[in-house]
Coordinates of C-alpha atoms in Angstrom, one line a residue:
M1 CA -129.4 83.0 108.9
I2 CA -131.7 82.2 105.7
A3 CA -135.0 83.6 105.6
E4 CA -137.5 80.6 103.9
R5 CA -139.8 81.8 101.6
P6 CA -142.7 80.2 99.5
T7 CA -142.1 80.8 95.9
S8 CA -144.5 83.4 94.1
A9 CA -145.6 84.0 90.9
V10 CA -146.2 88.2 89.8
V11 CA -147.9 88.9 86.9
A12 CA -147.8 92.2 84.6
P13 CA -151.1 92.6 83.1
R14 CA -151.7 94.3 79.8
T15 CA -155.1 95.3 78.7
K16 CA -156.4 95.8 75.1
S17 CA -155.7 99.1 75.1
G18 CA -151.9 98.6 75.8
G19 CA -151.4 99.9 79.0
F20 CA -151.3 97.7 82.4
L21 CA -153.5 97.3 85.9
L22 CA -151.9 97.7 89.5
I23 CA -153.3 97.6 92.6
R24 CA -152.6 100.3 95.3
Q25 CA -152.4 97.9 98.2
E26 CA -151.5 98.6 101.9
R27 CA -148.4 97.0 103.1
I28 CA -148.1 97.2 107.0
P29 CA -144.0 96.6 107.3
V30 CA -143.1 99.6 105.2
R31 CA -146.5 101.8 106.1
R32 CA -147.2 102.6 103.0
E33 CA -149.6 101.4 100.3
L34 CA -148.2 100.7 97.2
W35 CA -148.9 100.5 93.7
E36 CA -148.0 97.0 92.5
F37 CA -148.5 94.3 90.0
P38 CA -150.6 91.4 91.7
A39 CA -148.9 88.8 93.0
G40 CA -149.2 85.6 95.3
Q41 CA -147.8 82.8 97.0
I42 CA -147.7 79.6 94.9
E43 CA -149.8 76.6 96.7
G44 CA -147.9 73.6 96.7
D45 CA -145.2 72.0 94.5
P46 CA -143.9 75.2 92.4
T47 CA -144.6 73.9 88.9
P48 CA -144.2 75.8 85.6
A49 CA -147.9 75.2 85.8
A50 CA -148.2 75.8 89.2
A51 CA -146.7 79.4 88.9
K52 CA -149.5 79.8 85.8
E53 CA -152.3 79.0 88.2
T54 CA -150.9 81.1 90.7
A55 CA -150.5 84.3 88.3
H56 CA -154.0 83.9 86.7
R57 CA -155.2 83.4 90.3
E58 CA -153.6 86.4 91.6
L59 CA -154.9 88.3 88.6
A60 CA -158.5 87.6 89.7
E61 CA -158.2 87.9 93.2
E62 CA -156.4 91.3 93.3
A63 CA -157.6 92.9 90.4
G64 CA -161.0 91.6 89.7
A65 CA -159.8 90.6 85.8
I66 CA -159.3 87.5 83.6
C67 CA -156.6 87.2 81.0
A68 CA -158.0 86.9 77.9
G69 CA -154.9 86.1 75.8
E70 CA -151.6 84.8 76.0
L71 CA -149.8 84.2 79.5
F72 CA -146.3 85.0 78.6
D73 CA -143.3 83.7 80.9
L74 CA -141.0 86.0 81.5
G75 CA -138.6 84.0 83.8
H76 CA -138.0 84.5 87.7
F77 CA -135.5 86.5 89.7
F78 CA -134.7 85.9 93.6
S79 CA -136.2 89.3 95.2
S80 CA -133.6 89.4 97.9
A81 CA -130.6 86.4 97.5
G82 CA -128.3 88.1 100.5
F83 CA -131.1 86.4 103.3
T84 CA -134.2 84.6 101.6
N85 CA -134.7 81.7 99.5
E86 CA -137.4 84.0 98.0
C87 CA -138.0 83.4 93.8
A88 CA -140.8 84.7 92.3
H89 CA -142.2 83.7 88.7
L90 CA -142.8 86.6 86.2
F91 CA -145.4 86.6 83.4
L92 CA -146.9 89.0 81.2
A93 CA -150.9 88.6 80.7
T94 CA -152.3 89.9 77.4
D95 CA -155.8 91.3 76.3
V96 CA -156.6 92.0 80.0
A97 CA -160.5 92.9 81.6
I98 CA -161.7 93.9 84.4
E99 CA -164.8 91.3 85.0
P100 CA -167.1 93.2 87.8
G101 CA -167.4 90.5 90.8
E102 CA -164.2 89.2 90.3
A103 CA -162.5 90.5 92.9
R104 CA -161.4 88.8 96.1
P105 CA -158.6 89.3 98.0
D106 CA -157.3 87.3 100.6
A107 CA -158.4 88.5 104.1
G108 CA -155.5 89.8 105.5
E109 CA -155.0 92.1 102.2
A110 CA -156.1 95.6 101.8
I111 CA -156.3 96.4 98.4
H112 CA -158.0 100.3 97.5
E113 CA -157.6 100.4 94.4
V114 CA -156.9 99.1 90.8
R115 CA -156.1 101.5 88.3
E116 CA -154.7 101.5 84.3
F117 CA -151.6 102.8 83.7
A118 CA -150.2 103.7 79.8
A119 CA -147.2 102.6 79.6
D120 CA -145.5 105.6 78.9
E121 CA -147.1 106.3 82.6
L122 CA -145.9 103.6 84.2
T123 CA -142.6 104.1 83.0
Q124 CA -142.8 107.7 84.9
A125 CA -144.5 106.1 88.0
V126 CA -141.0 103.9 88.3
A127 CA -138.7 106.5 87.4
A128 CA -140.5 108.7 90.0
G129 CA -140.4 106.1 92.8
L130 CA -144.0 105.8 93.1
I131 CA -143.9 102.5 92.0
C132 CA -141.2 100.8 94.2
D133 CA -141.6 97.4 95.5
A134 CA -138.8 94.4 94.1
N135 CA -141.7 92.5 92.6
S136 CA -143.2 95.5 90.6
L137 CA -139.9 96.6 89.4
A138 CA -138.7 93.6 88.0
V139 CA -141.4 92.8 85.8
F140 CA -140.7 96.5 84.6
A141 CA -137.1 95.2 84.0
R142 CA -137.8 92.2 82.8
L143 CA -140.8 94.0 80.1
K144 CA -138.4 96.6 78.8
A145 CA -135.8 94.1 78.4
R146 CA -137.4 92.6 75.7
G147 CA -138.9 95.4 74.3
L148 CA -142.5 94.6 75.2
L149 CA -143.1 97.9 76.7

């Protein structure tokens, strides 16, 4: 059996000070609140342009932030290739700043906090298991592998 899933975009928002914005979101299936990078499903055809548009949209909706710099494509990954076709496109957004009033999570989302993590604090949070969702770990690994963290 294959679980069909839409293509998504995940964005690592780096601030001008070099930290990263993460959201603390309630996740019902695991009965926990998780620290995550903003992410969401691509609406319509999953083209590269639609993936970038989704990254910008989710950054605004979930973190209340905008990217004043560049949005770098970090490639994609398959979240669980053993049972689903889900593919996530990964991005690094630079010069990101929180804009009051920008956050507007979808009705089914319960985002409780947006917080900036310094780069070393982010690494410690991954090592300690505080950050434990596949999307965020994939972006973290890609940033580390490319020397961007």
